[in-house]
Coordinates of N, CA and C and ligand atoms in Angstrom, one line a residue:
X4 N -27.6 55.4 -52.4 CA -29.0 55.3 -52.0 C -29.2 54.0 -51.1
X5 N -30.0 54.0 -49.8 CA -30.1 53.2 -49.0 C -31.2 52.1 -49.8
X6 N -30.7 50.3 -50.1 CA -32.1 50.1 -50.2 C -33.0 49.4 -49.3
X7 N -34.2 48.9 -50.0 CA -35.6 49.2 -48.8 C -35.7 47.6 -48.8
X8 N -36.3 47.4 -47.7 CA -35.6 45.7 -47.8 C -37.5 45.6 -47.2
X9 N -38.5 45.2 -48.2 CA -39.9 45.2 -47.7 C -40.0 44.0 -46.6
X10 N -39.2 42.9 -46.7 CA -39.5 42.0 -45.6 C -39.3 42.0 -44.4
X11 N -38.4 43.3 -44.0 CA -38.0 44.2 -43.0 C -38.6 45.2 -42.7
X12 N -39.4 45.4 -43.2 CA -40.3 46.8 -42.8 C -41.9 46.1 -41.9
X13 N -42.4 47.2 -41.3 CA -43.4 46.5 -40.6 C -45.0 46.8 -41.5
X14 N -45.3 45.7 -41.9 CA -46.6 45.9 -43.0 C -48.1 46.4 -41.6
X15 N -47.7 46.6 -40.2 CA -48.9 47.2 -39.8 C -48.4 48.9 -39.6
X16 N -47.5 49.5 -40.1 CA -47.4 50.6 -39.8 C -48.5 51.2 -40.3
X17 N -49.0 51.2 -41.7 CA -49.4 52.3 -42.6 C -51.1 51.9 -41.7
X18 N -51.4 50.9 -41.6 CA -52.8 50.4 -40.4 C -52.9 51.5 -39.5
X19 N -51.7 51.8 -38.5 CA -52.0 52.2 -37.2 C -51.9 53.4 -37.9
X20 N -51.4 54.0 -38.7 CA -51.4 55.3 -39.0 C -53.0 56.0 -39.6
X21 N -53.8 54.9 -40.8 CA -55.1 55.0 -40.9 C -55.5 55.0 -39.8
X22 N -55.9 54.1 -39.1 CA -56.8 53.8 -38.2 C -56.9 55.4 -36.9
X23 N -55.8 56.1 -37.0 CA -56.1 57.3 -36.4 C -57.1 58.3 -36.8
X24 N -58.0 59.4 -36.2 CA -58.7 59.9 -36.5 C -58.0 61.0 -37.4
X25 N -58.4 61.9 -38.8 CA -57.4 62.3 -39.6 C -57.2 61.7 -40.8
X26 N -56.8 60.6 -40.4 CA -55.2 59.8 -41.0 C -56.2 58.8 -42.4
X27 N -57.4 58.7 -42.1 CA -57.5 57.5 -42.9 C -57.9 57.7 -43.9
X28 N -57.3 58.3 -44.8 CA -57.5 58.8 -46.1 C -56.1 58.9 -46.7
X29 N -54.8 58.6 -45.7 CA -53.5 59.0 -46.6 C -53.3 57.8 -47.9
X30 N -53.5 57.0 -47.1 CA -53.3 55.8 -47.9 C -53.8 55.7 -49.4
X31 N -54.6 56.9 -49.8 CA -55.1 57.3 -50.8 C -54.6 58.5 -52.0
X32 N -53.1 58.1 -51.1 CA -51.9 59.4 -52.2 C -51.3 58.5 -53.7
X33 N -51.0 59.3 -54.5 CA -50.8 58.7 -55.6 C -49.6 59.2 -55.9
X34 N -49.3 60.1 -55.2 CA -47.4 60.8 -55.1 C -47.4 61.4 -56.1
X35 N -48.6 62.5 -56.7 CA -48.9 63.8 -57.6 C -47.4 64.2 -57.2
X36 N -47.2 64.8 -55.7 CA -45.8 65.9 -55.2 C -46.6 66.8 -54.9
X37 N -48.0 67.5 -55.2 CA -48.5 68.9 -55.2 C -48.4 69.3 -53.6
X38 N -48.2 68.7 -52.8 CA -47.8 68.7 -51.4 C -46.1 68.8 -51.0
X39 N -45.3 68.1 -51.5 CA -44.0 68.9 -51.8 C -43.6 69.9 -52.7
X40 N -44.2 69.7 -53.8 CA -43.7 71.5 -54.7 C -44.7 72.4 -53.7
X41 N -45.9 72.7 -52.8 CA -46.3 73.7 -52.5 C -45.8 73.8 -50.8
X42 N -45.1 73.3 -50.4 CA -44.8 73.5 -49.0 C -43.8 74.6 -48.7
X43 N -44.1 75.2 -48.1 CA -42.5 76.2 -47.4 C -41.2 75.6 -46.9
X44 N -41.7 74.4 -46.2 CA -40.9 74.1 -45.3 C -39.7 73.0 -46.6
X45 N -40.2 72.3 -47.2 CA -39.5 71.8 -48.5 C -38.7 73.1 -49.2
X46 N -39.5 73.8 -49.7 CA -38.6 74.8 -50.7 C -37.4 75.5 -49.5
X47 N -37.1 75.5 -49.0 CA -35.9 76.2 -47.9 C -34.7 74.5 -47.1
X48 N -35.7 73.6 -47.5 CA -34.8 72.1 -46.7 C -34.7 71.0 -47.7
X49 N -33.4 70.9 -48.0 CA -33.9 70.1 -49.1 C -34.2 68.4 -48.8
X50 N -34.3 67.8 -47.7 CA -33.9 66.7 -47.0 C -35.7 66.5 -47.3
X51 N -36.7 67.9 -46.7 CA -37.9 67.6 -46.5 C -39.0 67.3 -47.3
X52 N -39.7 66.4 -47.5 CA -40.5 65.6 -48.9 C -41.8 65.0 -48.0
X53 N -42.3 66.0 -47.7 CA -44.2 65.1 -47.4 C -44.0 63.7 -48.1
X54 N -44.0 64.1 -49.8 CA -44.6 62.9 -50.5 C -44.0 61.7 -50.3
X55 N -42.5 61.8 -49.7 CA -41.8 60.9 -49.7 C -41.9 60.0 -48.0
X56 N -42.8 61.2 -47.1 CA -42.4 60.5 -46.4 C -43.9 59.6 -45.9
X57 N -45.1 60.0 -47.0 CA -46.3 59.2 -47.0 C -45.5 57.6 -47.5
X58 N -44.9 57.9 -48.6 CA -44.2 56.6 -49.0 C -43.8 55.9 -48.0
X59 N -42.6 56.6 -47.5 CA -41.9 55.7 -46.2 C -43.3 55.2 -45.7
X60 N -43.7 55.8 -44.4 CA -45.3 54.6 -44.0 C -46.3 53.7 -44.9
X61 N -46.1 54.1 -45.9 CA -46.6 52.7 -46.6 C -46.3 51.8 -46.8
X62 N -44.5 52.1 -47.2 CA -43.8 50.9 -47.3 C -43.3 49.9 -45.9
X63 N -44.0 50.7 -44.7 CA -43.8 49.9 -43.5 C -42.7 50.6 -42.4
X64 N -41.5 52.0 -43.2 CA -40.7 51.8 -42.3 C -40.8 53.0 -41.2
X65 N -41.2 52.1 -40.2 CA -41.7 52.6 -38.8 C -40.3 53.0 -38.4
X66 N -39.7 52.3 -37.9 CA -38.3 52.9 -37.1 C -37.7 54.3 -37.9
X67 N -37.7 54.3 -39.3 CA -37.0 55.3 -40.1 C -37.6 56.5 -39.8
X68 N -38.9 56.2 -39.7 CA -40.2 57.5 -40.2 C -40.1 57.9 -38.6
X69 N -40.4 57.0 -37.9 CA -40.9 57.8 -36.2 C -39.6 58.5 -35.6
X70 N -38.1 57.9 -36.0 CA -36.9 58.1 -35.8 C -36.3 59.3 -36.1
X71 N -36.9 60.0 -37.5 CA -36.2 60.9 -37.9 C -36.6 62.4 -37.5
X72 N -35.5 63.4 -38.1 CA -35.7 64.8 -37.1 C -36.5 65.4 -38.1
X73 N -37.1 64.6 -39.5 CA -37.2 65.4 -40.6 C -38.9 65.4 -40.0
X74 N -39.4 64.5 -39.1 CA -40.6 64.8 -38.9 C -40.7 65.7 -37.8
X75 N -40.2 67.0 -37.6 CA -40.3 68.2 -36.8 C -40.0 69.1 -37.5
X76 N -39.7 68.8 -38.9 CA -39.8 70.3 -39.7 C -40.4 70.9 -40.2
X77 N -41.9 70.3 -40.1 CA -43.3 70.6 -40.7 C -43.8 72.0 -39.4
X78 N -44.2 72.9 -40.6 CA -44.7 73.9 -39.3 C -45.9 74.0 -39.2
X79 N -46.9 72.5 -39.7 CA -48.0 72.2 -39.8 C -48.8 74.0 -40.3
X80 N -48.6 74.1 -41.1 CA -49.1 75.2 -42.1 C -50.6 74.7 -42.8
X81 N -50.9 74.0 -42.6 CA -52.1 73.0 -43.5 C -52.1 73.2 -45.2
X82 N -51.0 74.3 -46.1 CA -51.0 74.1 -47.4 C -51.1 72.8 -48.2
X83 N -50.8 71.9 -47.5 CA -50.3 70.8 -49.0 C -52.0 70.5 -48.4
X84 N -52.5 70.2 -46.8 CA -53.7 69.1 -46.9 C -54.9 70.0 -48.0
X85 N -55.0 71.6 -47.9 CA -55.7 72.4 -48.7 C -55.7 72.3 -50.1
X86 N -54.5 71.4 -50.7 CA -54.0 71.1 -52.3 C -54.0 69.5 -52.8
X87 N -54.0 69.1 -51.7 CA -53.6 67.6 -52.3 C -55.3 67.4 -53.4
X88 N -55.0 66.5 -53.9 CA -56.0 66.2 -54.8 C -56.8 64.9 -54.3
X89 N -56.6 64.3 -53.2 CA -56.6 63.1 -53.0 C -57.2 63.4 -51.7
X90 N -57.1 64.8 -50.7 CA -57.6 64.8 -49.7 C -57.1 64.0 -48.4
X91 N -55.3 63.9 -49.0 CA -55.1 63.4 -48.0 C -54.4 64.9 -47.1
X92 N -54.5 64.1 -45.7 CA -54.4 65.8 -44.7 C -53.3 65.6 -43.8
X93 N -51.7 65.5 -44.4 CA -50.6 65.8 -44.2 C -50.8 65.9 -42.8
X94 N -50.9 67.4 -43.0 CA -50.8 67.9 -41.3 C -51.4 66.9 -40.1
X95 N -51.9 66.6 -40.8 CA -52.5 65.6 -39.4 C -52.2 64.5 -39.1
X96 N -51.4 63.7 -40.7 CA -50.4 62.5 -40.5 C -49.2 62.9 -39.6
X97 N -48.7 64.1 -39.8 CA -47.5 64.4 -39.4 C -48.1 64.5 -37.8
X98 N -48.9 65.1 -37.3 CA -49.0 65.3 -35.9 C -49.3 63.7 -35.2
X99 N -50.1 62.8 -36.2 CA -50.3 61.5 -35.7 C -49.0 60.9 -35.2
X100 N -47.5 61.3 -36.9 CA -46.6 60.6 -36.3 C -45.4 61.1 -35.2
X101 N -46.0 62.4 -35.1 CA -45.3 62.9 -34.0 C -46.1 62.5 -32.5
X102 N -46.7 62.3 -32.6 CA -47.2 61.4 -31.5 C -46.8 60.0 -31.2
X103 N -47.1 59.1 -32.3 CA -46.8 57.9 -32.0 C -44.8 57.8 -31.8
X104 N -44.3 58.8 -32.4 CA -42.6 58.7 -32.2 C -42.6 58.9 -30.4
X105 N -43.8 59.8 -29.9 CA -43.0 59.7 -28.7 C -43.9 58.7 -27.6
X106 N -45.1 58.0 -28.0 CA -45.5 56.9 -27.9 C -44.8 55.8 -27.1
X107 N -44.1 55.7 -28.9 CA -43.1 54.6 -28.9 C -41.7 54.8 -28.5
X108 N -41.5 55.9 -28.1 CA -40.2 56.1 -27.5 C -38.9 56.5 -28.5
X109 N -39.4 57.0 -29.3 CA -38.5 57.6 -30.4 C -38.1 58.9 -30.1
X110 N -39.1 59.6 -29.3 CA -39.0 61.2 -29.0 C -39.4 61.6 -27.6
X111 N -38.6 62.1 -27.1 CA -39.1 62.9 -25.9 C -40.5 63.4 -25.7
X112 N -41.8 63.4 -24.4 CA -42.7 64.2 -24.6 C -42.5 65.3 -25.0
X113 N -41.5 66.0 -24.1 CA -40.6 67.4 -24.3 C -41.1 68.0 -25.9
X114 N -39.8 67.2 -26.5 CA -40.2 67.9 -28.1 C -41.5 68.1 -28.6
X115 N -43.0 67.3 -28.1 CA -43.8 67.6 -28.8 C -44.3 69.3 -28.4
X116 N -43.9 69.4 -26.9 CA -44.5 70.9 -26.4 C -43.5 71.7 -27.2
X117 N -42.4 72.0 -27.5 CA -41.1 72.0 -27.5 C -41.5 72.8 -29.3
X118 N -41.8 71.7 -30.0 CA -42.3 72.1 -31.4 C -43.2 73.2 -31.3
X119 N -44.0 72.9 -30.7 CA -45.5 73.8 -30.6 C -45.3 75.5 -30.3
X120 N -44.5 75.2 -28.9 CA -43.9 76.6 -28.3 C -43.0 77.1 -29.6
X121 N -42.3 76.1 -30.5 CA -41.2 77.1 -31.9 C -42.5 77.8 -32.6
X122 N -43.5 76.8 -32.9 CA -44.0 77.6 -33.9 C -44.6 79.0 -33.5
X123 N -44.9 78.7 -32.4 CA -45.7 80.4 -31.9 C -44.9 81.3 -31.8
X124 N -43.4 80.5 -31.3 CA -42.0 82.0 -31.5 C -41.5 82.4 -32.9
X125 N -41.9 81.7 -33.5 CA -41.1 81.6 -35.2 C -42.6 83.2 -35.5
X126 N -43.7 82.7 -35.2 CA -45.3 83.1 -35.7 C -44.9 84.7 -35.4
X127 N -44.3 84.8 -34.2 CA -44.6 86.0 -33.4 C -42.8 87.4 -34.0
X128 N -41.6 86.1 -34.2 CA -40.9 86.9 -34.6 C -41.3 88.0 -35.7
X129 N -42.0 86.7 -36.6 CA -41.7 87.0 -38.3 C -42.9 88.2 -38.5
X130 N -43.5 88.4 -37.6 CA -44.6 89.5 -37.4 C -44.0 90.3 -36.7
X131 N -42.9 90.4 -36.4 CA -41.9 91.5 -35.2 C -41.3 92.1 -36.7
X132 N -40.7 90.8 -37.5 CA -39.5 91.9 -38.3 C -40.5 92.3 -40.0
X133 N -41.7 91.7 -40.5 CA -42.4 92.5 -41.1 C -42.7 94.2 -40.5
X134 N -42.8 93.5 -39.0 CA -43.3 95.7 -38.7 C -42.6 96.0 -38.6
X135 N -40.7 95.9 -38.5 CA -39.7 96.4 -38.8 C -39.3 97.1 -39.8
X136 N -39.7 95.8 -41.2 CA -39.8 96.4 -42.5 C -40.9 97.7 -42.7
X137 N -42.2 97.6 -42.2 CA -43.0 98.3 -43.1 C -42.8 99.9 -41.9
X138 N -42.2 99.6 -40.6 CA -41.9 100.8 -40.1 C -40.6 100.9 -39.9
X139 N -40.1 101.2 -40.2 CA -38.1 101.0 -39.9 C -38.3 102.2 -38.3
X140 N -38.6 102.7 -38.8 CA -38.4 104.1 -37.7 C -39.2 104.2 -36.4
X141 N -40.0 102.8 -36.5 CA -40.6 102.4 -35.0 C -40.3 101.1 -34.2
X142 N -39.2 100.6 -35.2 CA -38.9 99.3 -34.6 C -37.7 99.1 -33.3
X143 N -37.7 98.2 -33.0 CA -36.6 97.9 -31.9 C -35.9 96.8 -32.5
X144 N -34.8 96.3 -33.1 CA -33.9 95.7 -33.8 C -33.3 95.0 -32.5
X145 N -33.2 95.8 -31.6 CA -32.5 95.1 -30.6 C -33.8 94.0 -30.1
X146 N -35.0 94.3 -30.0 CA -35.9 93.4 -29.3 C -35.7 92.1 -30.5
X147 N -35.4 92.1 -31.6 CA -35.8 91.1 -32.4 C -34.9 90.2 -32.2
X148 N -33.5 90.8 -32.0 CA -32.2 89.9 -32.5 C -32.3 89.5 -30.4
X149 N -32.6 89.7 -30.0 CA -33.1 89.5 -28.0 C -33.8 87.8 -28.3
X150 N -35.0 88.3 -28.7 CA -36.1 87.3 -29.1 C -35.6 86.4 -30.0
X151 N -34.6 86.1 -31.0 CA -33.9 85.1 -31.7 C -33.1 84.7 -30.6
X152 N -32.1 85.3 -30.1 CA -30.8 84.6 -29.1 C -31.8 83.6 -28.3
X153 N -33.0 84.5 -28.3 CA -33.6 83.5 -26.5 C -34.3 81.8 -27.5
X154 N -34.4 82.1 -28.7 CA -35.1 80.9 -29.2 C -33.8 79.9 -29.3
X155 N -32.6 80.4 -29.9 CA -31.3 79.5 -29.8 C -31.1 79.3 -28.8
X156 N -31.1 79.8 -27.8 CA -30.3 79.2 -26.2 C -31.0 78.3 -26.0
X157 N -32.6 77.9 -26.1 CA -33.5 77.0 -26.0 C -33.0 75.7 -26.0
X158 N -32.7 74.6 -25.4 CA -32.6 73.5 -25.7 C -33.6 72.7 -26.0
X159 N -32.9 71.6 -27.0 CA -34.2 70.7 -27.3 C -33.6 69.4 -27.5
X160 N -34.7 68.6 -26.5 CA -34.6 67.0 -26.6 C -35.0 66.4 -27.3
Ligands
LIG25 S1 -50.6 66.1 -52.7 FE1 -51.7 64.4 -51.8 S2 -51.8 62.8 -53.4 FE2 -50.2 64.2 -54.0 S3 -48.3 63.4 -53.2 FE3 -49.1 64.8 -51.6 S4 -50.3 63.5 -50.3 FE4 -50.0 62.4 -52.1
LIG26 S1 -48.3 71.4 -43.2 FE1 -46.1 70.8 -43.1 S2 -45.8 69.5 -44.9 FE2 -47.7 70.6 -45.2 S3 -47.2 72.3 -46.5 FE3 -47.1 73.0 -44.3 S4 -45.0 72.7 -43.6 FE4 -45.3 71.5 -45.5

């Protein structure tokens, strides 16, 4: 386990993250989890932890948090902000820090359009192969597995 060296971390992160419209209520988590046990994108990844990554910005570490790929795995679902008990609203820290990563030059503008366009193709698949399932005998299998190839060829910065 990597350790956290506080006098190396930057004590105005968790600031600029409040200070955004959204945001200024995270600082008010008490790390329940009820935002990692209810997320989708956690139960299928095991790397991905909301609670842990409110932590990381508290504790200051700006380069780790804006740096990492784990902040595009959120399919901004708004479940955890609907559950937290504390009222803090995830979804909108995560969009804050996907902003400020490419701000600050941690991320391509690219990826933020890049995210957005996945989730509408992820939205639109998984509503292709439900009517698959619930009609077998009207579906096009070929259009599905078409529409996946085109989302992998996709590159992303
Ligand atoms: S549910 Fe809210 S209070 Fe609990 S860990 Fe998540 S953000 Fe923090
Ligand atoms: S908004 Fe993101 S972090 Fe929150 S439950 Fe949905 S996928 Fe998980």
């Amino acid at each position: 386990m990597k350790k956290i060296i506080i006098a190396e971390n930057d004590p105005n992160f968790k600031n600029d993250i409040a200070a955004q419209p959204g945001s200024e209520s995270f600082m008010r988590c008490f790390t329940c989890g009820t935002c990692t046990a209810s997320c989708p994108v956690a139960e299928v990844h095991d790397e991905y932890d909301p609670r842990k990554i409110i932590r990381m910005a508290i504790l200051g570490m700006r380069e780790e948090v804006l740096s990492s790929d784990i902040l595009w795995m959120c399919s901004r679902c708004y479940t955890c902000a609907a559950l937290c008990p504390q009222n803090v609203k995830f979804t909108d820290v995560i969009s804050i820090l996907r902003d400020m990563a490419v701000k600050e030059g941690y991320a391509p503008q690219e990826r933020l359009d890049q995210a957005r366009e996945l989730d509408k193709a992820i939205q639109s698949l998984r509503c292709k192969i439900i009517d698959s399932k619930l009609h077998p005998d009207q579906s096009d299998s070929k259009e599905i597995i078409k529409a996946l190839e085109d989302e992998l060829k996709k590159e992303w910065q």
